[in-house]
Short mmCIF file of C-alpha atoms in Angstrom, two decimals:
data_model
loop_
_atom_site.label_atom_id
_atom_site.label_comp_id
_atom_site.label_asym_id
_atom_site.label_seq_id
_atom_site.Cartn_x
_atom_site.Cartn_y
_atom_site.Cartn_z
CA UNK A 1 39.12 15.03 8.85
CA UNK A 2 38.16 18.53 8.78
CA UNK A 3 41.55 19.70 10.09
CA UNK A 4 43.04 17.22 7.42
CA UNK A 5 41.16 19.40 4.54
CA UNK A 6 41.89 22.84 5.53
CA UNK A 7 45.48 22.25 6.11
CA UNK A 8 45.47 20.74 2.48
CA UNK A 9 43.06 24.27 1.14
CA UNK A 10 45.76 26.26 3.00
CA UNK A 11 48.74 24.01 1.53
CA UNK A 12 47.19 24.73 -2.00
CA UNK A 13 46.79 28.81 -1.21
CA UNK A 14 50.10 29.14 0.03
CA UNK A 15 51.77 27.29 -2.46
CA UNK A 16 49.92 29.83 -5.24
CA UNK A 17 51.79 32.86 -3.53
CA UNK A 18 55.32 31.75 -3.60
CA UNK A 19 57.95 34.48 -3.09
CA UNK A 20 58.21 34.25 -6.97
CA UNK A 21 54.91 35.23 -7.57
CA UNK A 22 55.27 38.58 -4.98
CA UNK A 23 58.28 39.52 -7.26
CA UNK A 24 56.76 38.82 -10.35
CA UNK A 25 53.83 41.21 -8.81
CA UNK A 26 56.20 43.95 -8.56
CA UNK A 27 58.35 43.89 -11.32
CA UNK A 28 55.98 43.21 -13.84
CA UNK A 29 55.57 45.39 -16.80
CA UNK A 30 52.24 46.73 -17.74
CA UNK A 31 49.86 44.56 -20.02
CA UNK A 32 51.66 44.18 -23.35
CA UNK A 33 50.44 45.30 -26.32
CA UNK A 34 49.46 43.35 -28.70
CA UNK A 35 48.28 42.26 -32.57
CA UNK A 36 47.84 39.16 -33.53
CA UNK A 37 47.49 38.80 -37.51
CA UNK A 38 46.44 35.11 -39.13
CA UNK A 39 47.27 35.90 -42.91
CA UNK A 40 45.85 39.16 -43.72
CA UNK A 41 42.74 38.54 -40.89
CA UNK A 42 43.69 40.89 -37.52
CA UNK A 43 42.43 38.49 -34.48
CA UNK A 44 42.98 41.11 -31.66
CA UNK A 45 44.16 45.18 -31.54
CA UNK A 46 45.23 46.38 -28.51
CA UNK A 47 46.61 49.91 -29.50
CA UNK A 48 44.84 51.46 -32.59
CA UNK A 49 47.14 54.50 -33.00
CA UNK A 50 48.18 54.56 -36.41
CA UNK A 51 51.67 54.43 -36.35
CA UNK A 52 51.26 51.07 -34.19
CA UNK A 53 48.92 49.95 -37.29
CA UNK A 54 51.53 51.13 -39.82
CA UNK A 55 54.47 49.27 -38.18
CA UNK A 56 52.40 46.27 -37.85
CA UNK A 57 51.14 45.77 -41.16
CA UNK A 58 54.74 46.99 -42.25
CA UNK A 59 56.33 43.90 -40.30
CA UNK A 60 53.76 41.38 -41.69
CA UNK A 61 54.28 42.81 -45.11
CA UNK A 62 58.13 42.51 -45.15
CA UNK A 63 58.24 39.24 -42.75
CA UNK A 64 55.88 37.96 -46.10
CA UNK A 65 58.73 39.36 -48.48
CA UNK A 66 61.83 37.50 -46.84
CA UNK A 67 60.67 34.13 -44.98
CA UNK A 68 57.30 33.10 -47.43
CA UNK A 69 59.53 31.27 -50.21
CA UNK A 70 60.64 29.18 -47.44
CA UNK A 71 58.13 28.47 -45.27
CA UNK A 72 54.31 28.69 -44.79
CA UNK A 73 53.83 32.02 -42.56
CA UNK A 74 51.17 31.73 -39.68
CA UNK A 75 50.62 34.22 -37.20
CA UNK A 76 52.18 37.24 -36.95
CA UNK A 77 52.75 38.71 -32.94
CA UNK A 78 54.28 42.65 -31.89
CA UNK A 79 54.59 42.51 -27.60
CA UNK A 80 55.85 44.91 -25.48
CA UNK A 81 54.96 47.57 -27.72
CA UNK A 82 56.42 51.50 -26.54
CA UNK A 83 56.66 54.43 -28.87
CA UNK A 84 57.50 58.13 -28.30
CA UNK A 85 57.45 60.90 -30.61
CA UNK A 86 61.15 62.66 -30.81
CA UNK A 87 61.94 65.57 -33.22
CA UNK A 88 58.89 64.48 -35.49
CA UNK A 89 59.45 61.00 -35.70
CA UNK A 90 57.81 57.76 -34.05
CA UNK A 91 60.52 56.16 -32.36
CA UNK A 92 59.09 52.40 -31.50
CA UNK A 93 60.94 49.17 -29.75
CA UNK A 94 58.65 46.13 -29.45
CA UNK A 95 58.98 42.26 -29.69
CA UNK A 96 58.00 40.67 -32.83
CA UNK A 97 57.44 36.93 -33.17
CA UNK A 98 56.44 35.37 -36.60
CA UNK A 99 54.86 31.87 -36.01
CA UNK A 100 55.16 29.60 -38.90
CA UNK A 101 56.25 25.56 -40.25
CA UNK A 102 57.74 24.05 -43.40
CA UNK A 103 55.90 23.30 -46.53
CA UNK A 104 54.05 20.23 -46.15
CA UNK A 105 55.95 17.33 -48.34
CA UNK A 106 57.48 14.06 -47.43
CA UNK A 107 60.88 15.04 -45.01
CA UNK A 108 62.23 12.01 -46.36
CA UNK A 109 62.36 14.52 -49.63
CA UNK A 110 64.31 17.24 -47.73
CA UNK A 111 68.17 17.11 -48.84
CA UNK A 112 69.39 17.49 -45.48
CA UNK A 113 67.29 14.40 -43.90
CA UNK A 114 67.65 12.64 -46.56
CA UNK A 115 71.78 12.84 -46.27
CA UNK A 116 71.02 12.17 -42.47
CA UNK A 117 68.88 8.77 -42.93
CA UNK A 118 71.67 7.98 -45.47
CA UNK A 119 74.45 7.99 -43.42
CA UNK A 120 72.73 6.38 -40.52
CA UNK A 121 72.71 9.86 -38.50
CA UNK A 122 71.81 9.44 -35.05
CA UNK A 123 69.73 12.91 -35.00
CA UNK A 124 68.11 11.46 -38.03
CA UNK A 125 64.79 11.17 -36.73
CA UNK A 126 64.41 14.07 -34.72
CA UNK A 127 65.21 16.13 -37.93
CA UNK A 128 62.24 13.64 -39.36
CA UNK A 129 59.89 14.41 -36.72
CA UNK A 130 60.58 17.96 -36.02
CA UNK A 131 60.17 19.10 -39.82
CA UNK A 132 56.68 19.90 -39.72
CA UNK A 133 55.82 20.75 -36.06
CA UNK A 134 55.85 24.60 -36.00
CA UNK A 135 58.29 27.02 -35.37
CA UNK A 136 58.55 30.58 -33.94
CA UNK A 137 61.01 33.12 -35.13
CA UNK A 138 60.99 36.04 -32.01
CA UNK A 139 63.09 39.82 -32.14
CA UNK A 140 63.84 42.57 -30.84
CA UNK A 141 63.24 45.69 -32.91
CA UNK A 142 63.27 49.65 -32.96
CA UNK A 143 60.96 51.13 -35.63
CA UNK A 144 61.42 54.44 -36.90
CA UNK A 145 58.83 56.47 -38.50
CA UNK A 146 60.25 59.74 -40.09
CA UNK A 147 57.35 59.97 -42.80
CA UNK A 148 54.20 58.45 -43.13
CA UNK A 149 55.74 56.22 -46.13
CA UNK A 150 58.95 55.47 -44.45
CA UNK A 151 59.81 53.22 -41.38
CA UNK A 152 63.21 52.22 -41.06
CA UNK A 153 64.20 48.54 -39.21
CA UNK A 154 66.36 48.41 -36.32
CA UNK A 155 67.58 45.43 -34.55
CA UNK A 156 69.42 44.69 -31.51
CA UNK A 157 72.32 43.13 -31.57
CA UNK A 158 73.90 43.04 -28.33
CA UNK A 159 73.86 40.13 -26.41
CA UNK A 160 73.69 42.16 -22.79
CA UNK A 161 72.05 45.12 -23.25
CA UNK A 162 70.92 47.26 -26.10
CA UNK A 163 72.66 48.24 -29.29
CA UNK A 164 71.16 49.54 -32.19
CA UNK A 165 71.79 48.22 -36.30
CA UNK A 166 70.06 49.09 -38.81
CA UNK A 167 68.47 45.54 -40.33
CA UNK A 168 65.83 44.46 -42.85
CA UNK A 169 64.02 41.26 -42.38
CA UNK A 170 65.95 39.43 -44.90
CA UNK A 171 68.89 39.74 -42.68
CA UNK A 172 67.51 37.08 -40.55
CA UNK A 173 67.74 34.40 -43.38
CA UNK A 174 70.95 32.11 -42.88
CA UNK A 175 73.19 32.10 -46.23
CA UNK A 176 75.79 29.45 -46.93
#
């Protein structure tokens, strides 16, 4: 019985430090920073310089300007945050994820569900049910500071790798 339990506790412990876990150990980056924003109300500040606070409030501010007409904005996420300083500007790449769902109303009320349920579309009710679960919108950006009233957007584009073009956040809307 006793041998029966610790072979189970040392089944359990070993299992915990798979050879995935060592690697993870590692390669793994440093803690991320991170800010968290719930509509204007900052939950958690990692970093406090002020260029991370100005490029923050920047990306909540023009994430408001593009996506906010067509959906209800949540939470508002930069990861991975690095900057350096290079010829007098703030040079920053970080992850940016902008939580948020569609505006509550009736799907059946939705022009595109609506032509679905009509024509007896199989996907019909998954387009039903997933219309107001919520969604997350994630990126990969380079902010440039070259004044303290100007950032300028970057985004990558490249599928392997890293290029470089110069984006605003209404880029990121789909246009017919």
């Amino acid at each position: 019985m006793i041998v029966g339990c610790m072979a189970m506790v040392l089944a359990i412990f070993f299992s915990g430090c798979s050879s995935d876990a060592v690697v993870q150990k590692k390669t793994a980056a440093p803690p991320a920073k991170e800010v968290t924003n719930v509509g204007t109300e900052p939950k958690q500040s990692v970093d406090n310089s002020a260029s991370y606070n100005q490029i923050a409030s920047y990306m909540e501010e023009e994430s408001k300007k593009a996506f906010s007409p067509y959906y209800e904005l949540l939470e508002f996420t930069l990861s991975d945050y690095e900057e350096k300083t290079v010829d007098g500007k703030v040079k920053a790449t970080f992850g940016y994820q902008v939580k948020y769902k569609n505006f509550k109303k009736d799907p059946n009320t939705v022009d595109y569900i609506k032509a679905a349920k009509e024509k007896n579309d199989p996907n019909y009710q998954l387009l039903y049910d997933e219309y107001l679960q919520l969604k997350e919108m994630n990126f990969h950006l380079k902010a440039v500071i070259e004044d303290t009233d100007s950032i300028t957007l970057y985004t990558n584009v490249s599928p392997k790798g890293i290029q470089w073009e110069k984006a605003v956040m209404s880029d990121f809307i789909l246009k017919k």
